[in-house]
PDB file of C-alpha atoms in Angstrom:
ATOM      1  CA  MET X  44     300.759 -84.052  40.945  1.00 68.00           C
ATOM      2  CA  THR X  45     297.435 -83.482  39.152  1.00 77.00           C
ATOM      3  CA  ILE X  46     293.966 -83.993  40.589  1.00 80.00           C
ATOM      4  CA  TRP X  47     293.796 -87.376  38.833  1.00 78.00           C
ATOM      5  CA  GLY X  48     297.007 -88.582  40.465  1.00 72.00           C
ATOM      6  CA  LYS X  49     295.692 -87.550  43.898  1.00 74.00           C
ATOM      7  CA  LEU X  50     292.347 -89.326  43.551  1.00 72.00           C
ATOM      8  CA  GLY X  51     293.791 -92.767  44.192  1.00 58.00           C
ATOM      9  CA  GLY X  52     294.060 -92.126  47.929  1.00 57.00           C
ATOM     10  CA  ALA X  53     291.551 -89.404  48.473  1.00 51.00           C
ATOM     11  CA  ALA X  54     288.720 -91.495  50.018  1.00 48.00           C
ATOM     12  CA  ALA X  55     290.384 -92.048  53.390  1.00 46.00           C
ATOM     13  CA  GLY X  56     291.219 -88.361  53.868  1.00 42.00           C
ATOM     14  CA  PHE X  57     287.883 -86.863  52.927  1.00 53.00           C
ATOM     15  CA  ALA X  58     285.357 -89.652  53.649  1.00 63.00           C
ATOM     16  CA  LEU X  59     282.806 -88.409  51.140  1.00 76.00           C
ATOM     17  CA  GLY X  60     280.630 -91.422  51.639  1.00 84.00           C
ATOM     18  CA  GLY X  61     277.714 -92.274  49.316  1.00 88.00           C
ATOM     19  CA  PRO X  62     278.197 -93.353  45.720  1.00 90.00           C
ATOM     20  CA  ILE X  63     280.917 -90.760  45.081  1.00 89.00           C
ATOM     21  CA  GLY X  64     282.962 -91.950  48.047  1.00 86.00           C
ATOM     22  CA  ALA X  65     282.456 -95.531  46.873  1.00 86.00           C
ATOM     23  CA  LEU X  66     283.815 -94.684  43.437  1.00 86.00           C
ATOM     24  CA  VAL X  67     286.905 -92.996  44.849  1.00 83.00           C
ATOM     25  CA  GLY X  68     287.460 -95.870  47.228  1.00 81.00           C
ATOM     26  CA  THR X  69     287.210 -98.421  44.429  1.00 82.00           C
ATOM     27  CA  LEU X  70     289.583 -96.348  42.272  1.00 81.00           C
ATOM     28  CA  ALA X  71     292.035 -96.395  45.190  1.00 74.00           C
ATOM     29  CA  GLY X  72     291.998-100.146  44.994  1.00 72.00           C
ATOM     30  CA  HIS X  73     293.063 -99.989  41.370  1.00 71.00           C
ATOM     31  CA  PHE X  74     295.840 -97.398  41.832  1.00 66.00           C
ATOM     32  CA  LEU X  75     298.057 -97.536  44.826  1.00 53.00           C
ATOM     33  CA  LEU X  76     298.725 -94.128  46.315  1.00 49.00           C
ATOM     34  CA  ASP X  77     299.304 -93.536  49.988  1.00 44.00           C
ATOM     35  CA  GLU X  78     297.593 -90.243  50.681  1.00 47.00           C
ATOM     36  CA  GLY X  79     299.667 -89.963  53.816  1.00 45.00           C
ATOM     37  CA  LEU X  80     302.643 -89.197  51.588  1.00 45.00           C
ATOM     38  CA  LEU X  81     300.908 -86.020  50.412  1.00 48.00           C
ATOM     39  CA  ALA X  82     301.451 -82.869  52.459  1.00 50.00           C
ATOM     40  CA  PRO X  83     298.118 -81.420  53.740  1.00 50.00           C
ATOM     41  CA  GLU X  84     298.385 -78.467  51.384  1.00 53.00           C
ATOM     42  CA  ALA X  85     298.840 -80.885  48.439  1.00 55.00           C
ATOM     43  CA  ARG X  86     295.592 -82.713  49.173  1.00 59.00           C
ATOM     44  CA  PRO X  87     292.641 -81.664  47.015  1.00 70.00           C
ATOM     45  CA  PRO X  88     289.752 -79.978  48.859  1.00 76.00           C
ATOM     46  CA  ARG X  89     286.608 -82.023  49.372  1.00 79.00           C
ATOM     47  CA  GLU X  90     284.684 -79.783  46.956  1.00 82.00           C
ATOM     48  CA  THR X  91     287.280 -80.394  44.222  1.00 85.00           C
ATOM     49  CA  ILE X  92     287.049 -84.168  44.638  1.00 85.00           C
ATOM     50  CA  ALA X  93     283.269 -84.014  44.616  1.00 88.00           C
ATOM     51  CA  PHE X  94     283.256 -81.866  41.466  1.00 90.00           C
ATOM     52  CA  THR X  95     285.785 -84.058  39.603  1.00 89.00           C
ATOM     53  CA  VAL X  96     284.330 -87.463  40.468  1.00 89.00           C
ATOM     54  CA  GLY X  97     280.767 -86.174  40.167  1.00 92.00           C
ATOM     55  CA  LEU X  98     281.372 -84.803  36.681  1.00 91.00           C
ATOM     56  CA  VAL X  99     282.950 -88.068  35.538  1.00 90.00           C
ATOM     57  CA  ALA X 100     280.178 -90.166  37.070  1.00 91.00           C
ATOM     58  CA  LEU X 101     277.348 -88.111  35.586  1.00 94.00           C
ATOM     59  CA  ALA X 102     279.084 -87.963  32.210  1.00 91.00           C
ATOM     60  CA  ALA X 103     279.491 -91.727  32.202  1.00 89.00           C
ATOM     61  CA  LYS X 104     275.796 -92.183  33.019  1.00 90.00           C
ATOM     62  CA  MET X 105     274.829 -89.624  30.318  1.00 88.00           C
ATOM     63  CA  ALA X 106     276.775 -91.592  27.696  1.00 80.00           C
ATOM     64  CA  LYS X 107     273.973 -94.133  27.747  1.00 70.00           C
ATOM     65  CA  ALA X 108     271.136 -91.650  28.037  1.00 67.00           C
ATOM     66  CA  ASP X 109     269.955 -92.090  24.453  1.00 58.00           C
ATOM     67  CA  GLY X 110     270.376 -95.852  24.522  1.00 58.00           C
ATOM     68  CA  VAL X 111     273.516 -95.947  22.372  1.00 52.00           C
ATOM     69  CA  ILE X 112     276.990 -94.528  22.741  1.00 52.00           C
ATOM     70  CA  THR X 113     277.622 -92.490  19.596  1.00 51.00           C
ATOM     71  CA  CYS X 114     281.084 -91.262  20.642  1.00 56.00           C
ATOM     72  CA  ASN X 115     283.694 -92.257  23.144  1.00 65.00           C
ATOM     73  CA  GLU X 116     282.840 -90.456  26.343  1.00 66.00           C
ATOM     74  CA  VAL X 117     286.464 -90.283  27.406  1.00 71.00           C
ATOM     75  CA  ASP X 118     287.317 -88.557  24.103  1.00 75.00           C
ATOM     76  CA  ALA X 119     284.521 -86.080  24.750  1.00 74.00           C
ATOM     77  CA  PHE X 120     285.792 -85.532  28.255  1.00 77.00           C
ATOM     78  CA  ARG X 121     289.324 -84.990  26.958  1.00 76.00           C
ATOM     79  CA  ARG X 122     288.096 -82.122  24.758  1.00 74.00           C
ATOM     80  CA  LEU X 123     286.944 -80.336  27.907  1.00 76.00           C
ATOM     81  CA  VAL X 124     289.647 -81.347  30.399  1.00 78.00           C
ATOM     82  CA  ARG X 125     293.442 -81.437  30.310  1.00 79.00           C
ATOM     83  CA  ILE X 126     294.495 -85.036  30.791  1.00 82.00           C
ATOM     84  CA  ALA X 127     298.193 -85.893  30.800  1.00 82.00           C
ATOM     85  CA  PRO X 128     299.087 -89.233  29.217  1.00 85.00           C
ATOM     86  CA  GLU X 129     300.134 -90.682  32.568  1.00 83.00           C
ATOM     87  CA  ASP X 130     296.748 -89.799  34.068  1.00 83.00           C
ATOM     88  CA  GLU X 131     294.578 -91.306  31.333  1.00 84.00           C
ATOM     89  CA  PRO X 132     294.400 -94.816  32.903  1.00 86.00           C
ATOM     90  CA  ARG X 133     292.826 -93.292  36.043  1.00 85.00           C
ATOM     91  CA  VAL X 134     290.305 -91.292  34.015  1.00 85.00           C
ATOM     92  CA  VAL X 135     289.364 -94.305  31.898  1.00 86.00           C
ATOM     93  CA  ALA X 136     289.075 -96.468  35.012  1.00 88.00           C
ATOM     94  CA  LEU X 137     286.885 -93.894  36.746  1.00 87.00           C
ATOM     95  CA  PHE X 138     284.510 -93.758  33.729  1.00 87.00           C
ATOM     96  CA  ASP X 139     284.316 -97.533  33.595  1.00 87.00           C
ATOM     97  CA  LEU X 140     283.654 -97.830  37.326  1.00 88.00           C
ATOM     98  CA  ALA X 141     280.925 -95.159  37.111  1.00 88.00           C
ATOM     99  CA  LYS X 142     279.249 -96.980  34.210  1.00 86.00           C
ATOM    100  CA  GLN X 143     279.308-100.253  36.141  1.00 85.00           C
ATOM    101  CA  SER X 144     278.064 -98.715  39.393  1.00 85.00           C
ATOM    102  CA  VAL X 145     274.662 -99.897  40.560  1.00 81.00           C
ATOM    103  CA  ALA X 146     273.904 -96.352  41.728  1.00 86.00           C
ATOM    104  CA  GLY X 147     271.695 -94.373  39.405  1.00 91.00           C
ATOM    105  CA  PHE X 148     272.624 -90.928  38.132  1.00 94.00           C
ATOM    106  CA  ASP X 149     270.065 -89.404  40.477  1.00 95.00           C
ATOM    107  CA  ALA X 150     271.945 -90.735  43.490  1.00 95.00           C
ATOM    108  CA  TYR X 151     275.130 -88.994  42.331  1.00 95.00           C
ATOM    109  CA  ALA X 152     273.248 -85.804  41.551  1.00 97.00           C
ATOM    110  CA  ARG X 153     271.578 -85.731  45.004  1.00 97.00           C
ATOM    111  CA  GLN X 154     274.871 -86.332  46.783  1.00 95.00           C
ATOM    112  CA  LEU X 155     276.533 -83.550  44.784  1.00 95.00           C
ATOM    113  CA  ARG X 156     273.644 -81.215  45.678  1.00 96.00           C
ATOM    114  CA  ASP X 157     274.163 -82.005  49.347  1.00 94.00           C
ATOM    115  CA  LEU X 158     277.972 -81.820  49.259  1.00 90.00           C
ATOM    116  CA  LEU X 159     277.992 -78.516  47.367  1.00 91.00           C
ATOM    117  CA  LYS X 160     275.012 -76.875  49.012  1.00 90.00           C
ATOM    118  CA  ASP X 161     277.211 -73.988  50.173  1.00 88.00           C
ATOM    119  CA  GLU X 162     278.495 -73.416  46.605  1.00 87.00           C
ATOM    120  CA  PRO X 163     275.369 -73.463  44.401  1.00 88.00           C
ATOM    121  CA  LYS X 164     277.300 -71.883  41.519  1.00 90.00           C
ATOM    122  CA  THR X 165     279.553 -74.965  41.509  1.00 92.00           C
ATOM    123  CA  LEU X 166     276.498 -77.057  40.621  1.00 94.00           C
ATOM    124  CA  GLU X 167     275.908 -74.748  37.663  1.00 93.00           C
ATOM    125  CA  ASP X 168     279.582 -75.226  36.721  1.00 92.00           C
ATOM    126  CA  LEU X 169     278.981 -78.982  36.792  1.00 94.00           C
ATOM    127  CA  LEU X 170     275.957 -78.695  34.530  1.00 95.00           C
ATOM    128  CA  ASP X 171     278.041 -76.553  32.178  1.00 92.00           C
ATOM    129  CA  GLY X 172     280.669 -79.284  32.066  1.00 90.00           C
ATOM    130  CA  LEU X 173     278.067 -81.914  31.288  1.00 92.00           C
ATOM    131  CA  PHE X 174     276.716 -79.783  28.443  1.00 91.00           C
ATOM    132  CA  GLY X 175     280.268 -79.393  27.097  1.00 86.00           C
ATOM    133  CA  ILE X 176     280.708 -83.144  27.056  1.00 85.00           C
ATOM    134  CA  ALA X 177     277.258 -83.729  25.482  1.00 85.00           C
ATOM    135  CA  THR X 178     277.965 -81.265  22.667  1.00 82.00           C
ATOM    136  CA  ALA X 179     281.432 -82.633  21.957  1.00 75.00           C
ATOM    137  CA  ASP X 180     280.084 -84.669  19.003  1.00 70.00           C
ATOM    138  CA  GLY X 181     278.289 -81.645  17.583  1.00 71.00           C
ATOM    139  CA  ALA X 182     274.794 -82.234  18.901  1.00 73.00           C
ATOM    140  CA  VAL X 183     272.822 -82.935  22.056  1.00 79.00           C
ATOM    141  CA  HIS X 184     270.437 -85.818  21.650  1.00 80.00           C
ATOM    142  CA  GLU X 185     266.902 -85.471  22.935  1.00 85.00           C
ATOM    143  CA  ALA X 186     267.387 -88.080  25.660  1.00 86.00           C
ATOM    144  CA  GLU X 187     270.606 -86.348  26.748  1.00 87.00           C
ATOM    145  CA  LEU X 188     268.816 -83.023  27.005  1.00 90.00           C
ATOM    146  CA  ALA X 189     266.097 -84.620  29.123  1.00 92.00           C
ATOM    147  CA  TYR X 190     268.823 -86.160  31.284  1.00 94.00           C
ATOM    148  CA  LEU X 191     270.517 -82.769  31.746  1.00 95.00           C
ATOM    149  CA  ALA X 192     267.198 -81.126  32.625  1.00 96.00           C
ATOM    150  CA  GLU X 193     266.572 -83.757  35.311  1.00 97.00           C
ATOM    151  CA  VAL X 194     270.075 -83.322  36.723  1.00 97.00           C
ATOM    152  CA  ALA X 195     269.457 -79.554  36.875  1.00 97.00           C
ATOM    153  CA  THR X 196     266.174 -80.109  38.717  1.00 98.00           C
ATOM    154  CA  ILE X 197     267.885 -82.367  41.311  1.00 98.00           C
ATOM    155  CA  PHE X 198     270.627 -79.735  41.706  1.00 97.00           C
ATOM    156  CA  GLY X 199     267.911 -77.199  42.541  1.00 96.00           C
ATOM    157  CA  LEU X 200     268.632 -74.950  39.558  1.00 95.00           C
ATOM    158  CA  SER X 201     265.746 -72.817  38.343  1.00 94.00           C
ATOM    159  CA  GLU X 202     264.291 -73.130  34.840  1.00 93.00           C
ATOM    160  CA  ALA X 203     265.878 -69.758  33.968  1.00 91.00           C
ATOM    161  CA  GLU X 204     269.316 -70.943  35.159  1.00 93.00           C
ATOM    162  CA  PHE X 205     268.971 -74.150  33.110  1.00 95.00           C
ATOM    163  CA  GLU X 206     267.913 -72.245  29.997  1.00 92.00           C
ATOM    164  CA  SER X 207     270.915 -69.860  30.434  1.00 92.00           C
ATOM    165  CA  VAL X 208     273.369 -72.761  30.545  1.00 92.00           C
ATOM    166  CA  LYS X 209     271.568 -74.456  27.635  1.00 92.00           C
ATOM    167  CA  ALA X 210     271.686 -71.281  25.564  1.00 91.00           C
ATOM    168  CA  ARG X 211     275.470 -70.941  26.103  1.00 88.00           C
ATOM    169  CA  HIS X 212     275.892 -74.288  24.354  1.00 86.00           C
ATOM    170  CA  VAL X 213     273.673 -73.320  21.375  1.00 72.00           C
ATOM    171  CA  VAL X 214     271.261 -76.221  21.696  1.00 64.00           C
ATOM    172  CA  GLY X 215     268.513 -76.136  19.077  1.00 61.00           C
ATOM    173  CA  GLY X 216     269.718 -73.302  16.889  1.00 62.00           C
ATOM    174  CA  GLY X 217     271.456 -69.970  17.326  1.00 73.00           C
ATOM    175  CA  ALA X 218     272.043 -68.903  20.891  1.00 81.00           C
ATOM    176  CA  ASP X 219     269.539 -66.365  22.310  1.00 90.00           C
ATOM    177  CA  PRO X 220     271.801 -63.619  23.718  1.00 94.00           C
ATOM    178  CA  TYR X 221     269.156 -62.614  26.242  1.00 94.00           C
ATOM    179  CA  ARG X 222     268.970 -66.159  27.617  1.00 92.00           C
ATOM    180  CA  VAL X 223     272.757 -66.491  27.678  1.00 93.00           C
ATOM    181  CA  LEU X 224     272.999 -63.372  29.814  1.00 94.00           C
ATOM    182  CA  GLY X 225     269.881 -64.211  31.787  1.00 93.00           C
ATOM    183  CA  VAL X 226     268.082 -60.904  31.130  1.00 94.00           C
ATOM    184  CA  PRO X 227     264.649 -60.244  29.655  1.00 94.00           C
ATOM    185  CA  PRO X 228     264.344 -58.823  26.093  1.00 94.00           C
ATOM    186  CA  ASP X 229     263.036 -55.524  27.489  1.00 93.00           C
ATOM    187  CA  ALA X 230     266.052 -55.030  29.767  1.00 94.00           C
ATOM    188  CA  SER X 231     267.692 -51.619  29.560  1.00 95.00           C
ATOM    189  CA  ASN X 232     271.147 -51.199  28.031  1.00 95.00           C
ATOM    190  CA  GLU X 233     272.527 -50.390  31.474  1.00 95.00           C
ATOM    191  CA  THR X 234     271.017 -53.554  32.927  1.00 96.00           C
ATOM    192  CA  ILE X 235     272.603 -55.598  30.154  1.00 96.00           C
ATOM    193  CA  LYS X 236     276.015 -53.992  30.795  1.00 96.00           C
ATOM    194  CA  THR X 237     275.765 -54.583  34.566  1.00 96.00           C
ATOM    195  CA  ARG X 238     274.737 -58.191  34.049  1.00 96.00           C
ATOM    196  CA  TRP X 239     277.563 -58.815  31.566  1.00 96.00           C
ATOM    197  CA  ARG X 240     280.198 -57.422  33.955  1.00 96.00           C
ATOM    198  CA  ALA X 241     278.812 -59.524  36.811  1.00 96.00           C
ATOM    199  CA  LEU X 242     278.880 -62.719  34.717  1.00 94.00           C
ATOM    200  CA  VAL X 243     282.418 -62.154  33.483  1.00 94.00           C
ATOM    201  CA  THR X 244     283.549 -61.635  37.070  1.00 94.00           C
ATOM    202  CA  GLU X 245     281.566 -64.667  38.320  1.00 91.00           C
ATOM    203  CA  HIS X 246     283.072 -66.998  35.736  1.00 90.00           C
ATOM    204  CA  HIS X 247     286.664 -65.823  35.966  1.00 90.00           C
ATOM    205  CA  PRO X 248     289.012 -68.851  36.265  1.00 89.00           C
ATOM    206  CA  ASP X 249     290.098 -67.811  39.773  1.00 89.00           C
ATOM    207  CA  LYS X 250     286.439 -67.792  40.880  1.00 89.00           C
ATOM    208  CA  LEU X 251     285.850 -71.288  39.510  1.00 88.00           C
ATOM    209  CA  ILE X 252     288.944 -72.664  41.239  1.00 87.00           C
ATOM    210  CA  ALA X 253     287.799 -71.084  44.501  1.00 87.00           C
ATOM    211  CA  ARG X 254     284.442 -72.875  44.075  1.00 87.00           C
ATOM    212  CA  GLY X 255     286.164 -76.260  43.745  1.00 85.00           C
ATOM    213  CA  VAL X 256     286.654 -76.612  39.971  1.00 88.00           C
ATOM    214  CA  PRO X 257     290.104 -78.231  39.450  1.00 86.00           C
ATOM    215  CA  ALA X 258     292.692 -76.355  37.397  1.00 84.00           C
ATOM    216  CA  GLU X 259     292.596 -79.178  34.841  1.00 81.00           C
ATOM    217  CA  MET X 260     289.036 -78.189  33.983  1.00 84.00           C
ATOM    218  CA  ILE X 261     289.508 -74.441  33.782  1.00 85.00           C
ATOM    219  CA  SER X 262     288.647 -74.493  30.077  1.00 84.00           C
ATOM    220  CA  LEU X 263     285.104 -74.407  31.444  1.00 82.00           C
ATOM    221  CA  ALA X 264     285.703 -70.776  32.404  1.00 85.00           C
ATOM    222  CA  THR X 265     287.174 -69.959  28.983  1.00 87.00           C
ATOM    223  CA  ALA X 266     284.174 -71.398  27.156  1.00 85.00           C
ATOM    224  CA  LYS X 267     281.685 -69.648  29.445  1.00 87.00           C
ATOM    225  CA  ILE X 268     283.298 -66.236  29.150  1.00 92.00           C
ATOM    226  CA  ALA X 269     283.528 -66.593  25.362  1.00 91.00           C
ATOM    227  CA  ALA X 270     279.786 -67.343  25.138  1.00 91.00           C
ATOM    228  CA  ILE X 271     278.926 -64.517  27.513  1.00 94.00           C
ATOM    229  CA  ASN X 272     281.055 -62.005  25.577  1.00 94.00           C
ATOM    230  CA  ALA X 273     279.576 -63.131  22.273  1.00 93.00           C
ATOM    231  CA  ALA X 274     276.050 -62.641  23.584  1.00 94.00           C
ATOM    232  CA  TYR X 275     276.945 -59.194  24.938  1.00 95.00           C
ATOM    233  CA  ASP X 276     278.569 -58.161  21.635  1.00 94.00           C
ATOM    234  CA  THR X 277     275.480 -59.287  19.749  1.00 93.00           C
ATOM    235  CA  LEU X 278     273.178 -57.153  21.894  1.00 95.00           C
ATOM    236  CA  ARG X 279     275.569 -54.213  21.932  1.00 94.00           C
ATOM    237  CA  LYS X 280     275.733 -54.128  18.084  1.00 93.00           C
ATOM    238  CA  ALA X 281     271.964 -54.727  17.682  1.00 93.00           C
ATOM    239  CA  ARG X 282     271.084 -51.956  20.142  1.00 90.00           C
ATOM    240  CA  GLY X 283     273.891 -49.617  19.133  1.00 91.00           C
ATOM    241  CA  PHE X 284     275.366 -48.871  22.513  1.00 87.00           C
ATOM    242  CA  ALA X 285     279.059 -48.654  23.379  1.00 78.00           C
TER     243      ALA X 285
END
């Protein structure tokens, strides 16, 4: 069973509380699933539920960030996440519930910050996912970018961390390889190599899953590593080192 199939009964087992717990609880009312039928090892970790529901909730709120919905947010989400046909009704319902929720995006962002305080890199993964959804139609609107910056601030990400994620998604022109890797332009070749190796290790799919990113969203890791490798190759060729 996928993460989407397990969400219907997740609220009782993990008691997330707050707006995220309310969303999961409401979803459980739409789709009957007795979580007690799931073996303990089959139940998704709390961090995975928080990541999944939080990403959907913040994406749904972002869809209205510029005042108009220029593309179907579920379609954008589908480009980032594997969704089996039988799971689509749950995903659509979760988006709709999040859009209708009286809780603002900041309430979701604050709860995610608190729930994932021991996994700060997971918050960066979440921001990466939101950027991926925002760029699915080929551009990030100004209001969406402001929204993403505010989410990053609530998450406690530094300006440098935000700019690194932003650069990976090539917002506003060609990606700056230094920003993608998070190193200054005067960094030595060895520093660049060390940083590149660390980032590739940090964003390996196994690392993301360990941080709570569900397997259905592991394309996040693929996209990250591709951007990191492209930035490294650009600098390696420009500087002429092996």
